[in-house]
Coordinates of C-alpha atoms in Angstrom, one line a residue:
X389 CA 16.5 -2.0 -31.0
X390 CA 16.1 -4.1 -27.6
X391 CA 12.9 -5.0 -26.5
X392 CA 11.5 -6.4 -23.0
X393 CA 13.7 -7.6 -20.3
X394 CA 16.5 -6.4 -22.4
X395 CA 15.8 -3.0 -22.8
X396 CA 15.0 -2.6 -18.4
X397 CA 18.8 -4.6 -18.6
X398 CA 20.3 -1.1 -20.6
X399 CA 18.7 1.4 -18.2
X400 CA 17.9 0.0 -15.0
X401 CA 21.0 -0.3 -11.8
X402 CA 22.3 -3.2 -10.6
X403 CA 20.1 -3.7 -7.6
X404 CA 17.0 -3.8 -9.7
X405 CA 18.1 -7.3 -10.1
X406 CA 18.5 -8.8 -7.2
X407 CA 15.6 -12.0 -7.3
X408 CA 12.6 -10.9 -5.7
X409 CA 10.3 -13.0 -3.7
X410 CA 6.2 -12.3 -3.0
X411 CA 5.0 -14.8 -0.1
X412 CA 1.5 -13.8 -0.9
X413 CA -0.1 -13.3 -4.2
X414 CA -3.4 -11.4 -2.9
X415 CA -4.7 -7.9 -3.7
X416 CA -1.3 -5.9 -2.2
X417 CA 1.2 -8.4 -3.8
X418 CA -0.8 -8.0 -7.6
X419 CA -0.7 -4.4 -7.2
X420 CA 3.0 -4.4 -6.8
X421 CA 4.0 -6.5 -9.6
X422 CA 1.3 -4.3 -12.3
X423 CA 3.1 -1.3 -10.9
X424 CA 6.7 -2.9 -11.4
X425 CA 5.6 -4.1 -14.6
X426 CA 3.6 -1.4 -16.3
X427 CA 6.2 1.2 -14.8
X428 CA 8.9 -1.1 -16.2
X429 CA 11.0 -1.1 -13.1
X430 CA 11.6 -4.9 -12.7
X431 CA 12.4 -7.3 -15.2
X432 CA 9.5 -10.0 -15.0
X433 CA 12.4 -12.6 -14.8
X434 CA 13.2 -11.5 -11.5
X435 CA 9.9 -11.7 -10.1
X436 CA 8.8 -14.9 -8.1
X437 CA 5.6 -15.8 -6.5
X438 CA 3.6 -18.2 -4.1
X439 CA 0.6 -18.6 -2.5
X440 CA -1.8 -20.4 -0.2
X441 CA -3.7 -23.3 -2.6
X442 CA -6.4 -21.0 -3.9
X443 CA -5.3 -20.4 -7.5
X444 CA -3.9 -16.7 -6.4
X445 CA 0.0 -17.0 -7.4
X446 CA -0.9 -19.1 -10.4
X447 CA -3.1 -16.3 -11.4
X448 CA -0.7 -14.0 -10.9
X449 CA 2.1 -15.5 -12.5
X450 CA -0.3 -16.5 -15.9
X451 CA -1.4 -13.0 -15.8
X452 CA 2.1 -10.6 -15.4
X453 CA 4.4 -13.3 -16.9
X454 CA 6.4 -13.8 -13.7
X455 CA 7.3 -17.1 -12.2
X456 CA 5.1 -18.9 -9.7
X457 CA 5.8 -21.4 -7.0
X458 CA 4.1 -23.8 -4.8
X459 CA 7.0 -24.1 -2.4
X460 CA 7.3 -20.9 -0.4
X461 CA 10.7 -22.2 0.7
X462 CA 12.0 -22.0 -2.4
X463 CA 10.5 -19.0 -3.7
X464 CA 12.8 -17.2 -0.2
X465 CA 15.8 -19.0 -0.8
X466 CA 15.7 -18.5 -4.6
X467 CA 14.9 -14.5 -3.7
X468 CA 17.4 -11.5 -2.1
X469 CA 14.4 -9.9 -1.3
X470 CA 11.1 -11.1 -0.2
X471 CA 7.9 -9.0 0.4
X472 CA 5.5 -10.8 3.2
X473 CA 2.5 -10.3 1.4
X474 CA 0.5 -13.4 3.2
X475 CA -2.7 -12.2 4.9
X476 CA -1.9 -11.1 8.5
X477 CA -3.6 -13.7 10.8
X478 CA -1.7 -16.4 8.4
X479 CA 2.3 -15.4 9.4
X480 CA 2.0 -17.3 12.7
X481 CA 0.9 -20.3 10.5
X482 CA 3.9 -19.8 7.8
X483 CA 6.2 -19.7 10.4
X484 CA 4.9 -23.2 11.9
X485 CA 4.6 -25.0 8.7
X486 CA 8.0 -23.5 7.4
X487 CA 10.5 -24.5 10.1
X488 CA 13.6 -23.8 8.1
X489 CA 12.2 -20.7 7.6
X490 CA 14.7 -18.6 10.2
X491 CA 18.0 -20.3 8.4
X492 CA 16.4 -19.7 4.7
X493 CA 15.3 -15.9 5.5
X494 CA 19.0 -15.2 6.6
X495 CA 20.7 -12.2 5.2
X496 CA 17.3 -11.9 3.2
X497 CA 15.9 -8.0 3.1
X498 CA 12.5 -8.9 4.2
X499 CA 9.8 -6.2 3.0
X500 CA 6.3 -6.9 5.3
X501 CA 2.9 -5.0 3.9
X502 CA 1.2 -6.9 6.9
X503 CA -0.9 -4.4 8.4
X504 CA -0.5 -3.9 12.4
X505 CA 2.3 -6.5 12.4
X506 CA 5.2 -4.8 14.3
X507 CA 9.0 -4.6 13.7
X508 CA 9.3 -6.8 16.8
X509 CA 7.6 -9.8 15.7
X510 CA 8.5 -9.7 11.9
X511 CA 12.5 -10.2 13.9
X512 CA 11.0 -12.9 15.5
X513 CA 9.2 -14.2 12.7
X514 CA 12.7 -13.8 10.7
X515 CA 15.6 -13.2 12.8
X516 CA 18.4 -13.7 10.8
X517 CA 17.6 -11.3 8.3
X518 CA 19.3 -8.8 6.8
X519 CA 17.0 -6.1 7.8
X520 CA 13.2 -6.2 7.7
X521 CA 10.8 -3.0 6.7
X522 CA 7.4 -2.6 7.5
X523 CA 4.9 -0.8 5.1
X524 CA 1.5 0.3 5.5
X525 CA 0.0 0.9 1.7
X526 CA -3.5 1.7 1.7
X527 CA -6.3 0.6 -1.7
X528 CA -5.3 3.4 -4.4
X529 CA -2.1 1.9 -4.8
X530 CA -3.9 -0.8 -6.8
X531 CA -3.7 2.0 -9.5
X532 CA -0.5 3.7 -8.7
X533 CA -1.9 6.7 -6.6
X534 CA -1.5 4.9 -3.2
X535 CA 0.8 6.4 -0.6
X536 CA 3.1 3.9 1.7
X537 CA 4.7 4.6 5.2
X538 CA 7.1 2.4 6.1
X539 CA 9.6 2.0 8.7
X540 CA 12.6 -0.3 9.3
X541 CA 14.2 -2.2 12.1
X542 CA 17.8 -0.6 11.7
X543 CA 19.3 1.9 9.4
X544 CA 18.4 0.6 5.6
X545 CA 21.9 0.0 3.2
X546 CA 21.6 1.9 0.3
X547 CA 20.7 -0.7 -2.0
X548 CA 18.2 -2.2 0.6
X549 CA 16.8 1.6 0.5
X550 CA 16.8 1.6 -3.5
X551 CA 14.6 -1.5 -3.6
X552 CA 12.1 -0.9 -0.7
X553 CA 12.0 2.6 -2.9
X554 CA 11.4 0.7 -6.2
X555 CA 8.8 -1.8 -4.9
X556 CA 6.8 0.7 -2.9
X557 CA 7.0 3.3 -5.3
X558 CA 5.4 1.2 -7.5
X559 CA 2.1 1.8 -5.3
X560 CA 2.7 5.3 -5.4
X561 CA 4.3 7.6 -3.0
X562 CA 6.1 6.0 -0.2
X563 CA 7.4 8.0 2.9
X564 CA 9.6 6.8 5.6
X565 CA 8.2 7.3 9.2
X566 CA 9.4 5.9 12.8
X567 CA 7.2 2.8 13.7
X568 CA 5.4 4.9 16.7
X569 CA 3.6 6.5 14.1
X570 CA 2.4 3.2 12.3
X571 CA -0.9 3.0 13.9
X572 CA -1.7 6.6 13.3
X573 CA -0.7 6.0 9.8
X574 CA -2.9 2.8 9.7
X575 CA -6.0 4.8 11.2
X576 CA -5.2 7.9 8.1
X577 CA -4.2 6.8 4.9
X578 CA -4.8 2.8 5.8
X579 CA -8.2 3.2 6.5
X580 CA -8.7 6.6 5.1
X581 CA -9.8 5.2 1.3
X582 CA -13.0 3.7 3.2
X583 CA -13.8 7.4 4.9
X584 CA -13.6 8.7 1.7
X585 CA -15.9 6.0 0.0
X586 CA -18.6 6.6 2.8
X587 CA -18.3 10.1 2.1
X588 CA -18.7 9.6 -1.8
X589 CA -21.9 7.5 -0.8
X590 CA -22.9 10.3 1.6
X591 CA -23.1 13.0 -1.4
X592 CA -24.5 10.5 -3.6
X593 CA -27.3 10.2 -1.3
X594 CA -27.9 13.8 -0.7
X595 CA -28.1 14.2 -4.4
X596 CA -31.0 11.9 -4.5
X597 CA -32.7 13.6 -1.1
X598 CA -32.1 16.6 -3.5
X599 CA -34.1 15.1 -6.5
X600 CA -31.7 14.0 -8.5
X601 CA -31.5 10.0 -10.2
X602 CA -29.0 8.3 -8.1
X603 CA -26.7 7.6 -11.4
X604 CA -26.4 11.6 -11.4
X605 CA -25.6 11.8 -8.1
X606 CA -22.9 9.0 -8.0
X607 CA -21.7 10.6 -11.1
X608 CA -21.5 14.2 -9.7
X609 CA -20.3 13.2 -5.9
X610 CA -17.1 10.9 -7.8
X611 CA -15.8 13.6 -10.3
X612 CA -16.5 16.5 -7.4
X613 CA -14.3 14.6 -5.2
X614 CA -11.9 13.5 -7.9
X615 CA -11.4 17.6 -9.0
X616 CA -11.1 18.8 -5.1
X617 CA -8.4 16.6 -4.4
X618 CA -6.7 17.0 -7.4
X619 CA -7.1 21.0 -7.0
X620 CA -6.0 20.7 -3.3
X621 CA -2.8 19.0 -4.1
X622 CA -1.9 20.8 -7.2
X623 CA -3.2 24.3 -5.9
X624 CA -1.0 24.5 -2.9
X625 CA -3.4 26.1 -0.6
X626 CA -4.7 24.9 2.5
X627 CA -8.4 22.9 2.8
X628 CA -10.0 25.8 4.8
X629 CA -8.5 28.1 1.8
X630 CA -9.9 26.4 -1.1
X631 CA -13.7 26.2 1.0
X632 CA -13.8 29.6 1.8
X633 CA -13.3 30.2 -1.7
X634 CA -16.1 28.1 -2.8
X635 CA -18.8 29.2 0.4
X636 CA -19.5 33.1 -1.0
X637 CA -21.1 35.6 2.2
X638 CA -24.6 33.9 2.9
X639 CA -25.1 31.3 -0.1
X640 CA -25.8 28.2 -0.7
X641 CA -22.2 26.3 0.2
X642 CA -22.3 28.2 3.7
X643 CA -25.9 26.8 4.7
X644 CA -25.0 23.2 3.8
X645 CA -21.6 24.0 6.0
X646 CA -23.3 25.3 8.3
X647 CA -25.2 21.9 9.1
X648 CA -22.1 20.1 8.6
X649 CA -20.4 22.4 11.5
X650 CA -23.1 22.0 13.6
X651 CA -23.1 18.7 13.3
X652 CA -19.3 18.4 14.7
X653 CA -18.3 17.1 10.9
X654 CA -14.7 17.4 12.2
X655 CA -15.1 16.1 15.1
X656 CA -17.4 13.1 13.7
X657 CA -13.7 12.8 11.4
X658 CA -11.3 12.8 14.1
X659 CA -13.1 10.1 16.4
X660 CA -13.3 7.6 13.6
X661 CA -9.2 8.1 12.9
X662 CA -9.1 7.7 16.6
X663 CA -11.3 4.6 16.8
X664 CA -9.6 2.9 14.1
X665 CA -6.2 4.1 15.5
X666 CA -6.9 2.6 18.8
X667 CA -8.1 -0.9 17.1
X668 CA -4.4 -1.1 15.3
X669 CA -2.6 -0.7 18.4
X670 CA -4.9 -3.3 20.1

């Protein structure tokens, strides 16, 4: 029988094993390697890691059995394909403290989950790549239910579309979208975890107004929110469909709509998207 590495050498393709690279050992960069790991879709002997001098890619590396690096040039010329996972505001400073940084990234797929960093200046950030991507995951991924746009300076190879596949799927879904629609994407399923939280808090709240200990009410507002959106996407009817099944001719769901219409719930719903949609593009 083979075990470990061996076994994902049996069953997994070729480009599986091309050596990949994580500049950036943070939140987005751990979730990726538990989902490659658990989901067994990357041998941990492929995986490399670094990090700003804070303990995170150590961490990492001690905690997933992948290998670490202090050197960040290394850990791109040692890899085929390297996932920026640095915190935003730092790229400028990578790129200044990393001057061979345009020769080493050459012919490199370069995979960026830098949230409102465009296409254009990941090319000038690494213009000799092979071809760069640009994700936008969002929190859930950190437990595999996360859902991933990404978009890509020029027409992905297949095997550069196998692996952005592979590593993003191991967030969750992942869709490909043109870059236009990256700050919209930001504003929905980047930001929406946080709407949903608030809203979570919201019911939780009500339920104490209501009389009830707030452990009951955080307990009751998670699971209610946890079955609607699992019966939304496994039902296959619409939002409005599923409510109007729920709010019965004159009873108790239709008053607390009621307020919640009067209120401009939706419209509350579609200014925040727009704020937040707004701020990405600035």
């Amino acid at each position: 029988r083979v075990h470990g590495d061996l076994a994902l050498v049996a069953l997994m393709p070729a480009f599986a094993f091309r050596r990949l690279g994580f500049l950036g050992s943070g939140r987005m960069a751990t979730a990726m390697v538990h989902g490659l790991i658990r989901q067994r879709k990357y041998p941990k002997t492929h995986i490399v890691c670094t990090s700003a001098p804070d303990g995170t890619g150590e961490k990492l590396a001690s905690e997933y059995g992948i290998m670490y690096s202090p050197s960040a040039e290394k850990v791109v010329k040692d890899s085929e394909v390297v996932v920026v996972a640095c915190k935003p505001q730092n790229l400028k400073d990578l790129v200044a403290s990393y001057p061979a940084l345009r020769e080493d990234s050459r012919d490199k797929l370069m995979l960026s989950c830098l949230a409102g960093v465009s296409l254009d200046t990941l090319r000038a950030a690494f213009p000799l790549a092979r071809n760069i991507s640009r994700s936008m995951p969002n929190t859930p991924g950190a437990i595999g239910h996360g859902i991933t746009a990404f978009c890509s300076h020029s027409v992905l190879s297949l095997q550069d579309s196998e692996s952005v596949a592979l590593i993003l799927g191991s967030l969750g879904k992942a869709v490909p979208l043109p870059e236009s629609q990256m700050d919209a994407v930001t504003a929905v399923s980047g930001s929406g975890p946080a709407y949903v939280f608030e809203f979570v808090a919201a019911l939780r709240d009500g339920a104490v107004a209501a009389g009830l200990d707030e452990d009951v009410g955080y307990e009751l507002a998670v699971e209610t929110v946890i079955g609607s959106a699992l019966l939304l996407q496994q039902s296959g009817l619409t939002p409005e469909a599923l409510r109007d099944q729920v709010a019965s001719p004159g009873g108790t769901t239709l008053a607390g709509l009621k307020i919640m219409g009067e209120r401009k719930f939706r419209d509350v719903i579609r200014e925040t998207v727009r704020a937040a949609q707004i701020r990405s593009i600035e």
